[in-house]
XYZ file of C-alpha atoms in Angstrom:
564
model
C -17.394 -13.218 -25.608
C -17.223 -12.659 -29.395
C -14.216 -13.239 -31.461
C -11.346 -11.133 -29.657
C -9.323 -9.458 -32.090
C -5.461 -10.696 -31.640
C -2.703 -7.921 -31.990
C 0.439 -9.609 -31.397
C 1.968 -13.098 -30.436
C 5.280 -14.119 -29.213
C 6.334 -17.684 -27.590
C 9.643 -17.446 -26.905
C 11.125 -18.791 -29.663
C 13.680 -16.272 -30.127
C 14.397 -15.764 -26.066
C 16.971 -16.745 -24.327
C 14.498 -18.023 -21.476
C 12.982 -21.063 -22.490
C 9.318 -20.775 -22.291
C 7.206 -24.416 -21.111
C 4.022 -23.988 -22.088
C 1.400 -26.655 -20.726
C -0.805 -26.816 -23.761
C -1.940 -24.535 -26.545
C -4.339 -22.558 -24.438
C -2.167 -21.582 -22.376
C -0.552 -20.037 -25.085
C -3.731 -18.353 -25.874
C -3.149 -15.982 -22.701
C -1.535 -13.212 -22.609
C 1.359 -13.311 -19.841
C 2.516 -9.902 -18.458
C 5.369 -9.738 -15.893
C 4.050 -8.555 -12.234
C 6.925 -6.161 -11.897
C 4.241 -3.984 -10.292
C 4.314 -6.599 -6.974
C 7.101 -8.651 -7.572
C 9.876 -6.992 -10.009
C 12.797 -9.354 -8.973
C 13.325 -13.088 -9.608
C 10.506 -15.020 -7.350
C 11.525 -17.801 -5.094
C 10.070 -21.276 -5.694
C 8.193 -21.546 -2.868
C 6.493 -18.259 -3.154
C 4.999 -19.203 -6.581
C 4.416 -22.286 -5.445
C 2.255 -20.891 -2.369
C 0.190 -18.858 -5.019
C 1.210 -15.392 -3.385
C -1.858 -12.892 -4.793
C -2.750 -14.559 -7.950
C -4.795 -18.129 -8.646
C -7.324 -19.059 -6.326
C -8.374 -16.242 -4.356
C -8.719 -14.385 -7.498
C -11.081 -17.029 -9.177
C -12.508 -16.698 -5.986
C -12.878 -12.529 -6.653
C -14.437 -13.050 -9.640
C -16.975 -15.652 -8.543
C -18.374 -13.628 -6.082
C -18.634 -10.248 -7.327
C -20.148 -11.693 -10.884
C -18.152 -9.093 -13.093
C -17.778 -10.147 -16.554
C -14.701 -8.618 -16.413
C -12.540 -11.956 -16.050
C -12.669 -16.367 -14.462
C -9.446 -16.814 -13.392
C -5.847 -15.069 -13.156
C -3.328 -17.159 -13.428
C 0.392 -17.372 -12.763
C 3.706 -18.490 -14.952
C 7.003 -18.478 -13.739
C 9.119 -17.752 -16.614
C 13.435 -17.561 -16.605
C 12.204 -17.440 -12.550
C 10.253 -14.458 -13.108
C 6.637 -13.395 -12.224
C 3.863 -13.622 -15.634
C 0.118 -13.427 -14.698
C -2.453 -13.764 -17.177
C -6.241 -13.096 -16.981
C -8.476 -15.456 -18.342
C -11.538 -14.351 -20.266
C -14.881 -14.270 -18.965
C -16.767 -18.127 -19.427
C -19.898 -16.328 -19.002
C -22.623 -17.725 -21.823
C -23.768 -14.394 -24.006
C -27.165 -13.897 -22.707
C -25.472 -13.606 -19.056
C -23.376 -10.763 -19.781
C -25.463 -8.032 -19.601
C -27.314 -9.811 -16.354
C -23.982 -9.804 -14.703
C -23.173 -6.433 -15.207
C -26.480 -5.499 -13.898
C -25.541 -7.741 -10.602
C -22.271 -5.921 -10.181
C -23.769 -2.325 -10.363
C -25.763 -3.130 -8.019
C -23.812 -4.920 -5.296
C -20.957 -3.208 -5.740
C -22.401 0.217 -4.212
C -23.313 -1.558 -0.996
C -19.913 -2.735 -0.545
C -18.661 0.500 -0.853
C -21.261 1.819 1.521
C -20.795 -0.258 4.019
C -17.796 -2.658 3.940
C -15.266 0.099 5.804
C -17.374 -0.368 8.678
C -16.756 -4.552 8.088
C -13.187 -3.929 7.546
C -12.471 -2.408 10.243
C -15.187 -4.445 12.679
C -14.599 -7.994 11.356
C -11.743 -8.118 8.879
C -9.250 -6.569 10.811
C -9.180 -8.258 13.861
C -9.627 -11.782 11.766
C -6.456 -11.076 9.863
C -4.540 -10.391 13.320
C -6.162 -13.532 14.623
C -4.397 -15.127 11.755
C -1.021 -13.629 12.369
C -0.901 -14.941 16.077
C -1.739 -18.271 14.773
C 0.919 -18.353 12.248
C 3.936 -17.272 14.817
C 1.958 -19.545 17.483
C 3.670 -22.904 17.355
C 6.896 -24.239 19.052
C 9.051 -25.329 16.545
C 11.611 -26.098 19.209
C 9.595 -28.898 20.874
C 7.733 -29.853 17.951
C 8.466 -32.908 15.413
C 8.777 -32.181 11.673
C 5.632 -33.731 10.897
C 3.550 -31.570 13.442
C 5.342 -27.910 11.742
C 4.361 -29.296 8.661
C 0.716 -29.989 9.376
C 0.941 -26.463 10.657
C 2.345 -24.968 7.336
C -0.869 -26.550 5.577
C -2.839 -24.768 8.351
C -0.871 -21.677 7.535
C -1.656 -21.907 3.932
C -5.528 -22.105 4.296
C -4.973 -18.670 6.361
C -2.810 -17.096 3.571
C -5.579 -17.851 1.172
C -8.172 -16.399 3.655
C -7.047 -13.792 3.852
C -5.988 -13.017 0.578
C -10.045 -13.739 -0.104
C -10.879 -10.890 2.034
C -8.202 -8.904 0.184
C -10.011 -8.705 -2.916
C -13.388 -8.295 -1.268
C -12.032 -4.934 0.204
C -9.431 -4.299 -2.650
C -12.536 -4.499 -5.214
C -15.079 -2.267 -2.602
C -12.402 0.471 -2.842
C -11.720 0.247 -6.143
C -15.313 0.765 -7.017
C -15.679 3.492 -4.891
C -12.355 5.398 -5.891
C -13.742 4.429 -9.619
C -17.353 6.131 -9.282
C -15.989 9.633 -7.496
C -13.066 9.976 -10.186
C -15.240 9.081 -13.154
C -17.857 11.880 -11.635
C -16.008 14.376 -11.137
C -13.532 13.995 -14.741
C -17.384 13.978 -16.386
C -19.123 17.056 -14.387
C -15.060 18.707 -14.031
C -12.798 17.475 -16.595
C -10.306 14.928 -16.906
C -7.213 17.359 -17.136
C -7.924 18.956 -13.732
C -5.157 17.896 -11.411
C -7.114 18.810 -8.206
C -8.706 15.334 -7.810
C -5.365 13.973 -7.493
C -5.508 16.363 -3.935
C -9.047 14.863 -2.845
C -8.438 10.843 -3.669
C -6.289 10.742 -0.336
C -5.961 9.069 2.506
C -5.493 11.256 5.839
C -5.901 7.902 8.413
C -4.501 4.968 7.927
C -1.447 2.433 9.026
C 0.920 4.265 6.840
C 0.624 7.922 8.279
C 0.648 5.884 11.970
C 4.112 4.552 10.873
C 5.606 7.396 9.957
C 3.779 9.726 13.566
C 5.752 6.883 14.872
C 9.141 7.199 13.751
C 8.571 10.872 14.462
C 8.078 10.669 17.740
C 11.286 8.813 18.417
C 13.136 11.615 16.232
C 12.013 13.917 18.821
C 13.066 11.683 21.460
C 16.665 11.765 20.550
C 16.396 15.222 19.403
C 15.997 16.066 23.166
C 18.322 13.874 25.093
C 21.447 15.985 23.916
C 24.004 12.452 24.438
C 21.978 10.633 22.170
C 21.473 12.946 19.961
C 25.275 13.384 19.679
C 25.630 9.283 19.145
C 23.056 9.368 16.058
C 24.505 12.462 14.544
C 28.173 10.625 15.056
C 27.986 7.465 14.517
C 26.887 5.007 11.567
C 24.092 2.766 12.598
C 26.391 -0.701 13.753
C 28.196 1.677 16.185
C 24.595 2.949 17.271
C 23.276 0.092 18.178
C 26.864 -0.960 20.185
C 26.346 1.814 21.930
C 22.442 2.176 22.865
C 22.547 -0.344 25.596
C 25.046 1.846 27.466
C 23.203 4.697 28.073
C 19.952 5.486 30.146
C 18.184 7.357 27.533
C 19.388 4.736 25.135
C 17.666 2.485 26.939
C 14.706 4.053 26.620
C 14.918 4.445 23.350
C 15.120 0.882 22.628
C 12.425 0.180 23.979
C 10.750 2.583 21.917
C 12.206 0.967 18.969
C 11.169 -2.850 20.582
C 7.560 -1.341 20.309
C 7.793 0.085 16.699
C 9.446 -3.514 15.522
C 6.571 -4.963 17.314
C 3.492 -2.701 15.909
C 5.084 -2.185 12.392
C 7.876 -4.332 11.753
C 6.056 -7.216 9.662
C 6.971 -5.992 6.484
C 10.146 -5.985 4.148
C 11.302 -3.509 0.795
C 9.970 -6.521 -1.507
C 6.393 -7.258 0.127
C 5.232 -9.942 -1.968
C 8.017 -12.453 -1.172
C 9.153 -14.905 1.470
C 12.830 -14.321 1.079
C 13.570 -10.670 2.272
C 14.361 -10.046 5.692
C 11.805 -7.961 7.722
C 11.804 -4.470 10.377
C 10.550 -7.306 12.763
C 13.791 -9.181 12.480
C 16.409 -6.696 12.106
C 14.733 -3.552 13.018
C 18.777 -1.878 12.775
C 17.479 0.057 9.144
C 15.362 1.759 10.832
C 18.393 3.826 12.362
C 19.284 5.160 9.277
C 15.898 6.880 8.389
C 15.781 8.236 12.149
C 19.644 9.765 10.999
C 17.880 11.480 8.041
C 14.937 12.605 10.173
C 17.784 14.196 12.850
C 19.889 15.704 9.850
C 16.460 17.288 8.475
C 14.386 17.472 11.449
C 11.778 16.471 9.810
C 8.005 17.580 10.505
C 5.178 15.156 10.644
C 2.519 17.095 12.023
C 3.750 20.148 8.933
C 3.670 17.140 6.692
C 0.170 16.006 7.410
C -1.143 19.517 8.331
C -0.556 20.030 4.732
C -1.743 17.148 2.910
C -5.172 17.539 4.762
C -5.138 21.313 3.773
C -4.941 20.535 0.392
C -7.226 17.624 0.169
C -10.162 20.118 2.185
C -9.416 22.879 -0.706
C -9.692 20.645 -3.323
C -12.547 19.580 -1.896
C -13.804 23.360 -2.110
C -12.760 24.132 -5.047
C -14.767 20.924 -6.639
C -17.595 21.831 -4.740
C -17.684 25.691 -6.076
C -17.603 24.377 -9.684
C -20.677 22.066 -9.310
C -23.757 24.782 -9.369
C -26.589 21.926 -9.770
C -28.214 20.744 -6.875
C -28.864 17.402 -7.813
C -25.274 16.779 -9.349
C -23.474 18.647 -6.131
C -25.108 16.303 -3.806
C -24.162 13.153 -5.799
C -21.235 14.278 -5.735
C -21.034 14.273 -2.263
C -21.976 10.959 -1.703
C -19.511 9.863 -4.251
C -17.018 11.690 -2.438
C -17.913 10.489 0.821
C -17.266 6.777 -0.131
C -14.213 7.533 -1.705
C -12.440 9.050 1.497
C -14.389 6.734 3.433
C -12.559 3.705 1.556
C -9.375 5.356 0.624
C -7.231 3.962 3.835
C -8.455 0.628 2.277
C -5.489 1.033 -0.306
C -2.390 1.709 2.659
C -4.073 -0.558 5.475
C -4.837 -3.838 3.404
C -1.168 -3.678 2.224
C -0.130 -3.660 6.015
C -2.442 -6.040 7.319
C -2.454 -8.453 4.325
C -0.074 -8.023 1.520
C 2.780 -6.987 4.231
C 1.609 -8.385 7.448
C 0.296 -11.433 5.995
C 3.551 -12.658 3.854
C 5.952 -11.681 6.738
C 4.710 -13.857 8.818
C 4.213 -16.469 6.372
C 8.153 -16.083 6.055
C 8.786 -16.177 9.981
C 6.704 -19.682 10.013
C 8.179 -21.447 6.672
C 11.994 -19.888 8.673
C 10.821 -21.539 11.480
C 10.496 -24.948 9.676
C 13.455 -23.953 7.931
C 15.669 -24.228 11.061
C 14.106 -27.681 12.313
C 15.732 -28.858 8.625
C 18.759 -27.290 9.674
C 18.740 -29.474 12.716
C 18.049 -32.176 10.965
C 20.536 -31.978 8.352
C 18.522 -31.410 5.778
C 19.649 -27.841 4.855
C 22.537 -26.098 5.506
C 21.017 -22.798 6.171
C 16.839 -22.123 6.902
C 16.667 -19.319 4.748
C 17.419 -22.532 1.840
C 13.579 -23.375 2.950
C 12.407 -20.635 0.208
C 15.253 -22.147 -2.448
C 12.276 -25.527 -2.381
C 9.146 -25.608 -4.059
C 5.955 -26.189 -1.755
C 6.314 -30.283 -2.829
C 9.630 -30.039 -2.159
C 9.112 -28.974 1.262
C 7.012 -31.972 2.334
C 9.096 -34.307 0.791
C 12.420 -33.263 2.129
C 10.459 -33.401 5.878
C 9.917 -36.828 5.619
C 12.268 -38.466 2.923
C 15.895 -38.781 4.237
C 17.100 -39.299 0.751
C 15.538 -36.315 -0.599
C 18.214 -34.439 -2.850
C 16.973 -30.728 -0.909
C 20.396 -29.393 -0.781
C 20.819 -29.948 -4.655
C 17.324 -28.917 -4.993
C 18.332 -25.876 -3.679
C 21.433 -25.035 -4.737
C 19.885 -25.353 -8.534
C 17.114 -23.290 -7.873
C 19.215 -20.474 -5.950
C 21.794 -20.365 -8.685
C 18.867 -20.091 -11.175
C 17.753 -16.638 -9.814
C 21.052 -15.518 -9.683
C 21.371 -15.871 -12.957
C 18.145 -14.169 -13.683
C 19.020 -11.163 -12.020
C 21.672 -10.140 -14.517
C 18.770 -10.325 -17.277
C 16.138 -7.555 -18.223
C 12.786 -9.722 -18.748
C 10.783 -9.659 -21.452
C 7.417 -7.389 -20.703
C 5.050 -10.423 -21.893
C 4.889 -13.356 -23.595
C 1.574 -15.230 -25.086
C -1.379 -14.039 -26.724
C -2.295 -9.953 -26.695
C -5.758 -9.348 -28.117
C -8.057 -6.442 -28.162
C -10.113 -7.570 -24.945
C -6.450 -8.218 -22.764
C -4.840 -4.850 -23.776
C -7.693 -2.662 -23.777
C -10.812 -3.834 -22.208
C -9.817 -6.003 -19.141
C -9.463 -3.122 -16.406
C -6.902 -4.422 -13.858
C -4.045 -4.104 -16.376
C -4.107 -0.546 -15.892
C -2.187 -0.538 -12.604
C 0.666 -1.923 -15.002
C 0.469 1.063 -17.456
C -1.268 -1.073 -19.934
C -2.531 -0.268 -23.015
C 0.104 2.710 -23.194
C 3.321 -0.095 -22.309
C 1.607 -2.461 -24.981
C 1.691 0.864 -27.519
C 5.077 1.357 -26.494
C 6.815 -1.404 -27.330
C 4.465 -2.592 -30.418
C 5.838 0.751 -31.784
C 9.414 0.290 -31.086
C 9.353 -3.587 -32.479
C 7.585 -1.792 -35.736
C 9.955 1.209 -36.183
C 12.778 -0.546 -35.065
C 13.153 2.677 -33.359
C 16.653 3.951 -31.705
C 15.490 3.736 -28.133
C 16.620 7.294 -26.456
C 18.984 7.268 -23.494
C 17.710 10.912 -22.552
C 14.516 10.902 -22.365
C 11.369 8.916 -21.085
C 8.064 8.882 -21.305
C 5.715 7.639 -18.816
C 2.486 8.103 -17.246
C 1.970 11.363 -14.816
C 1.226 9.471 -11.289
C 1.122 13.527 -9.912
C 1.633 16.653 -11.468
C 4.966 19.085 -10.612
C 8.423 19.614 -11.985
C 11.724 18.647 -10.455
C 15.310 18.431 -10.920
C 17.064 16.463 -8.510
C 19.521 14.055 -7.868
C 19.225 10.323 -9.153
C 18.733 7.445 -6.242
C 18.300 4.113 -8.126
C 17.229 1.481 -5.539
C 16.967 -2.651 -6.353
C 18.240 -3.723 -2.852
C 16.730 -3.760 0.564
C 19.507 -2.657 1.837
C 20.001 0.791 -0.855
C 17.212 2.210 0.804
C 19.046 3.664 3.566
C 20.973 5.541 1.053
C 18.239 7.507 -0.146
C 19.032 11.191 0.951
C 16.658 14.344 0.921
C 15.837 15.731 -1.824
C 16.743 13.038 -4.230
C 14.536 11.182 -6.940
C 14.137 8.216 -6.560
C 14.472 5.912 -9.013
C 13.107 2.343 -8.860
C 11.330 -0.484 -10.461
C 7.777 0.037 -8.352
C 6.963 0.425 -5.086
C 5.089 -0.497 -2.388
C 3.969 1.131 1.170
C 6.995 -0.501 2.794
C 8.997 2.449 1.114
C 6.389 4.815 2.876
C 9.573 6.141 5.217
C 11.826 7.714 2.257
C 8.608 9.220 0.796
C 8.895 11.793 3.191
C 12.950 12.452 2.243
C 12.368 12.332 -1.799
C 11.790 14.846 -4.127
C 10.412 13.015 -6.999
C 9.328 9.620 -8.270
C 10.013 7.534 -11.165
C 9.174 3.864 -11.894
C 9.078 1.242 -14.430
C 5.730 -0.042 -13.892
C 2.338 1.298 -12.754
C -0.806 3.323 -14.187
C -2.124 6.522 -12.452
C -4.308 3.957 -9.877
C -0.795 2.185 -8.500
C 0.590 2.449 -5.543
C 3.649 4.972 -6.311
C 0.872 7.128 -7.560
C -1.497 7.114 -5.260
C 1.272 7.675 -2.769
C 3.377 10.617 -4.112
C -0.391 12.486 -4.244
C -0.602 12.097 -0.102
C 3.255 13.674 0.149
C 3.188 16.366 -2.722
C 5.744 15.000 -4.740
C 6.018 14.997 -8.500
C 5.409 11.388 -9.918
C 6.473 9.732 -13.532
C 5.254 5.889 -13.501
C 5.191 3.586 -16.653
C 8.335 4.436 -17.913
C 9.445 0.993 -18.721
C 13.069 1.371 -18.978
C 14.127 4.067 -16.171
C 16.165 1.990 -14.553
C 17.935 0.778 -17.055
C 18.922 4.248 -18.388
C 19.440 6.471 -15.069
C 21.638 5.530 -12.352
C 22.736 7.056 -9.309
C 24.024 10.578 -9.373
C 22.525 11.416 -12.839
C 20.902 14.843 -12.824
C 17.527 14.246 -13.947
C 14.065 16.316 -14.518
C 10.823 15.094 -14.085
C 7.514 16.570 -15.118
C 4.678 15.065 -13.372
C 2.638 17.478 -15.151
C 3.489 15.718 -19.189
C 4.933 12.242 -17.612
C 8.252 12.847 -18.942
C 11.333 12.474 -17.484
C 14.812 13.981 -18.898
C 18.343 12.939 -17.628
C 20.139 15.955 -17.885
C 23.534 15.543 -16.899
């Protein structure tokens, strides 16, 4: 690379968080927070475990041969998530041959790797989740879980390998169509918001799902009395006691089964999953009752507008040669698009929850060993920690653990600092996966409100549009697992990101707002498949709107007004 223009520094000198940093080029990095994956203090042995970042992503870059980046590494700072991409290594007279070997790999594995996915990926990945929960940590000594752990850990990485091969294929793909059609259409039409869609995937099988179980209790009149009646502990009391509630549990039993690995927070050991307490799950089928909601309306229309979007492109192309390049394009963009919802259930989600139910598992064995006082105290120890504490009797873990618990706590009560480090030029501007975090405009931001010294406003925000509409509804700010069975129809949610764990209340919401993201996140690419105006990037929304604020958002300008 050539000399990289630097546009800001900060250390941490005048934080309240001390910053360790392990040598000066470290220091040379710039270190954004993930709040786009993991927005909340991170557990020790998450970070520890690598969770998305470090070597799977070294690996990502290896093998596709992108200049665009050699490693992407991760900080924990004040117990929160900073990542930090590392330049390119690549010698000069590479650069251009590398680029040349990514444009032309890059369509094949958006060609063809659906077809892998689906064929070989897929049922490895499920392989690995019956090898994770297969072990008997009741009959098994300490030593033996923890051989299986390592075991564990060279499947998380696996698969997290395969995530980026399929993450990057769709990404390409989703690139190549959008970048068409803003160049033959124009970037300010809002219809290829409609087309960029998935219409078959994990996420719409979820939510057929819990349908189909609203209809059950819609038409067993007793039942439907108990939901309509009753809060969810007095629900579940009750169930056991009543034919049809039978049933229904075992409908439920089968949902928990099929798509319970997953919690609010994916990228986490420490939050509870459907699989374990599926009882959450009652509240959203309450909603569904109170609304009746309609899946098959729901979809009908999504895939209605995606075809005449799909028209309307089509009418505006009137050269041969572009209109059918454009339909290749197109076709490997909705070919790849349930890439984005189904590697987030079979990896992100599926593969971390059970992660969770194994290191639990070890967890109690320390319980019955005395050496914690409670298994979910497992995820309070780094991964060293862990392996000492199984074989050391005089390990301090319950100090360890108490420290590092107390620690997060704490952190919770603070607003983190968006980065810390170097930013240059190339970070802010040129390296391409720091737009799913609203980067360069969050950069911009701030850098202007350090400069000005600007009077933040407490009325108004401005984000990025994630999909075009207005709305005025009423505020639902949501930080907890549990707060999500507040969310009520018709309200706007308000939260730090998202992830397709929240898929349920997507179809209750009327709007979206978020901290974090770029157009290309998650909350995004979500509110698109359900119609609902979308403001992401606002950096500070919730800070500044709480529940039962009036608010207005504008998908259309990415603004968003609190207006009473």
């Amino acid at each position: 690379m050539s000399e990289d223009k630097v546009l800001a520094t900060y250390f941490g000198e005048n934080d309240d968080v001390k910053v360790e940093w392990k040598d000066e080029a470290e220091k040379d990095l710039f270190w954004f927070q993930d709040d786009l994956h993991c927005p909340n203090p991170l557990s020790p042995l998450y970070f520890d475990c690598n969770g998305w970042w470090g070597p799977t992503c070294e690996y990502m870059y290896r093998r596709f041969g992108a200049p665009i980046g050699s490693q992407w590494l991760g900080k924990r700072i004040g117990t929160y998530l900073y990542t930090a991409v590392v330049p390119p290594k690549t010698n000069p007279e590479q650069v251009q041959g590398l680029f040349n070997y990514y444009s032309t790999v890059m369509p094949i594995y958006a060609e063809k790797f659906y077809d892998v996915w689906k064929n070989e990926y897929i049922p490895e990945i499920k392989g690995y989740w019956e090898k994770i929960l297969d072990f008997d940590f009741d009959n098994a000594t300490i030593p033996e879980a923890l051989i299986h752990m390592e075991d564990c850990l060279d499947m998380q990485e696996r698969a997290f390998k395969i995530h980026w091969i399929i993450n990057l294929a769709q990404f390409k793909a989703s690139g190549d169509f959008v970048e068409y059609y803003n160049e033959l259409i124009g970037e300010d039409d809002d219809e290829v918001g409609k087309i960029n869609v998935s219409t078959d995937d994990r996420n719409w099988d979820s939510l057929r799902e819990l349908w189909k179980m609203k209809e059950f209790i819609k038409g067993e009149p007793v039942l439907k009395a108990l939901f309509e009646e009753n809060p969810k502990e007095i629900i579940m009391e009750k169930l056991p006691e009543l034919p049809e509630g039978k049933k229904f549990l075992e409908m439920l039993d089968a949902y928990r089964k099929e798509y319970g690995f997953h919690a609010l927070y994916t990228h986490e050991y420490i939050y509870k999953t459907v699989y374990e307490d599926p009882t959450p799950i009652l509240d959203t089928l309450k909603d569904y009752l109170k609304n009746d909601y309609d899946f098959s309306s729901h979809y009908d229309t999504c895939k209605k507008e995606q075809q005449e979007a799909i028209s309307k492109m089509y009418a505006k192309i009137e050269d041969p040669e572009k209109l059918e390049k454009m339909r290749h394009l197109l076709h490997l963009c909705v070919q790849m698009a349930p890439i984005t919802p189904d590697h987030h259930f079979y990896l992100d989600q599926g593969i971390f929850s059970h992660m969770r139910l194994m290191f639990l598992g070890i967890g109690r064995m320390y319980v019955k060993a005395g050496i914690l006082d409670d298994p979910e105290d497992i995820f309070m120890l780094g991964y060293e920690d862990v392996r000492c504490a199984g074989v050391d009797p005089d390990y301090p873990a319950k100090e360890i653990v108490a420290k590092n618990r107390a620690e997060m706590e704490a952190a919770k009560k603070r607003h983190p600092r968006e980065w810390y480090g170097t930013a240059t030029h190339w970070q802010i501007y040129e390296e391409p996966y720091k737009s799913l975090w609203a980067y360069p405009q969050r950069f911009e931001a701030g850098q202007k409100e350090e400069k000005e010294n600007a009077e933040i406003s407490h009325t108004t925000l401005k984000g990025i549009p994630g999909y075009p509409g207005v709305y005025e509804g009423t505020a639902r700010f949501i930080t907890e697992p549990k707060d999500l069975d507040e969310v009520k129809k018709g309200e706007v949610l308000v939260c730090k990101m998202t992830n397709p764990a929240w898929v349920v209340c997507f179809s209750q919401i009327g709007a979206l707002v978020t901290d974090t993201g770029g157009a290309l996140s998650h909350p995004a690419v979500v509110s698109r498949e359900f119609g609902i105006p979308c403001v992401v990037g606002t950096r500070r929304a919730t800070q500044l709107i709480h529940t039962g604020d009036k608010v207005r958002v504008d998908g259309n300008t990415g603004t968003v007004e609190i207006i009473g």
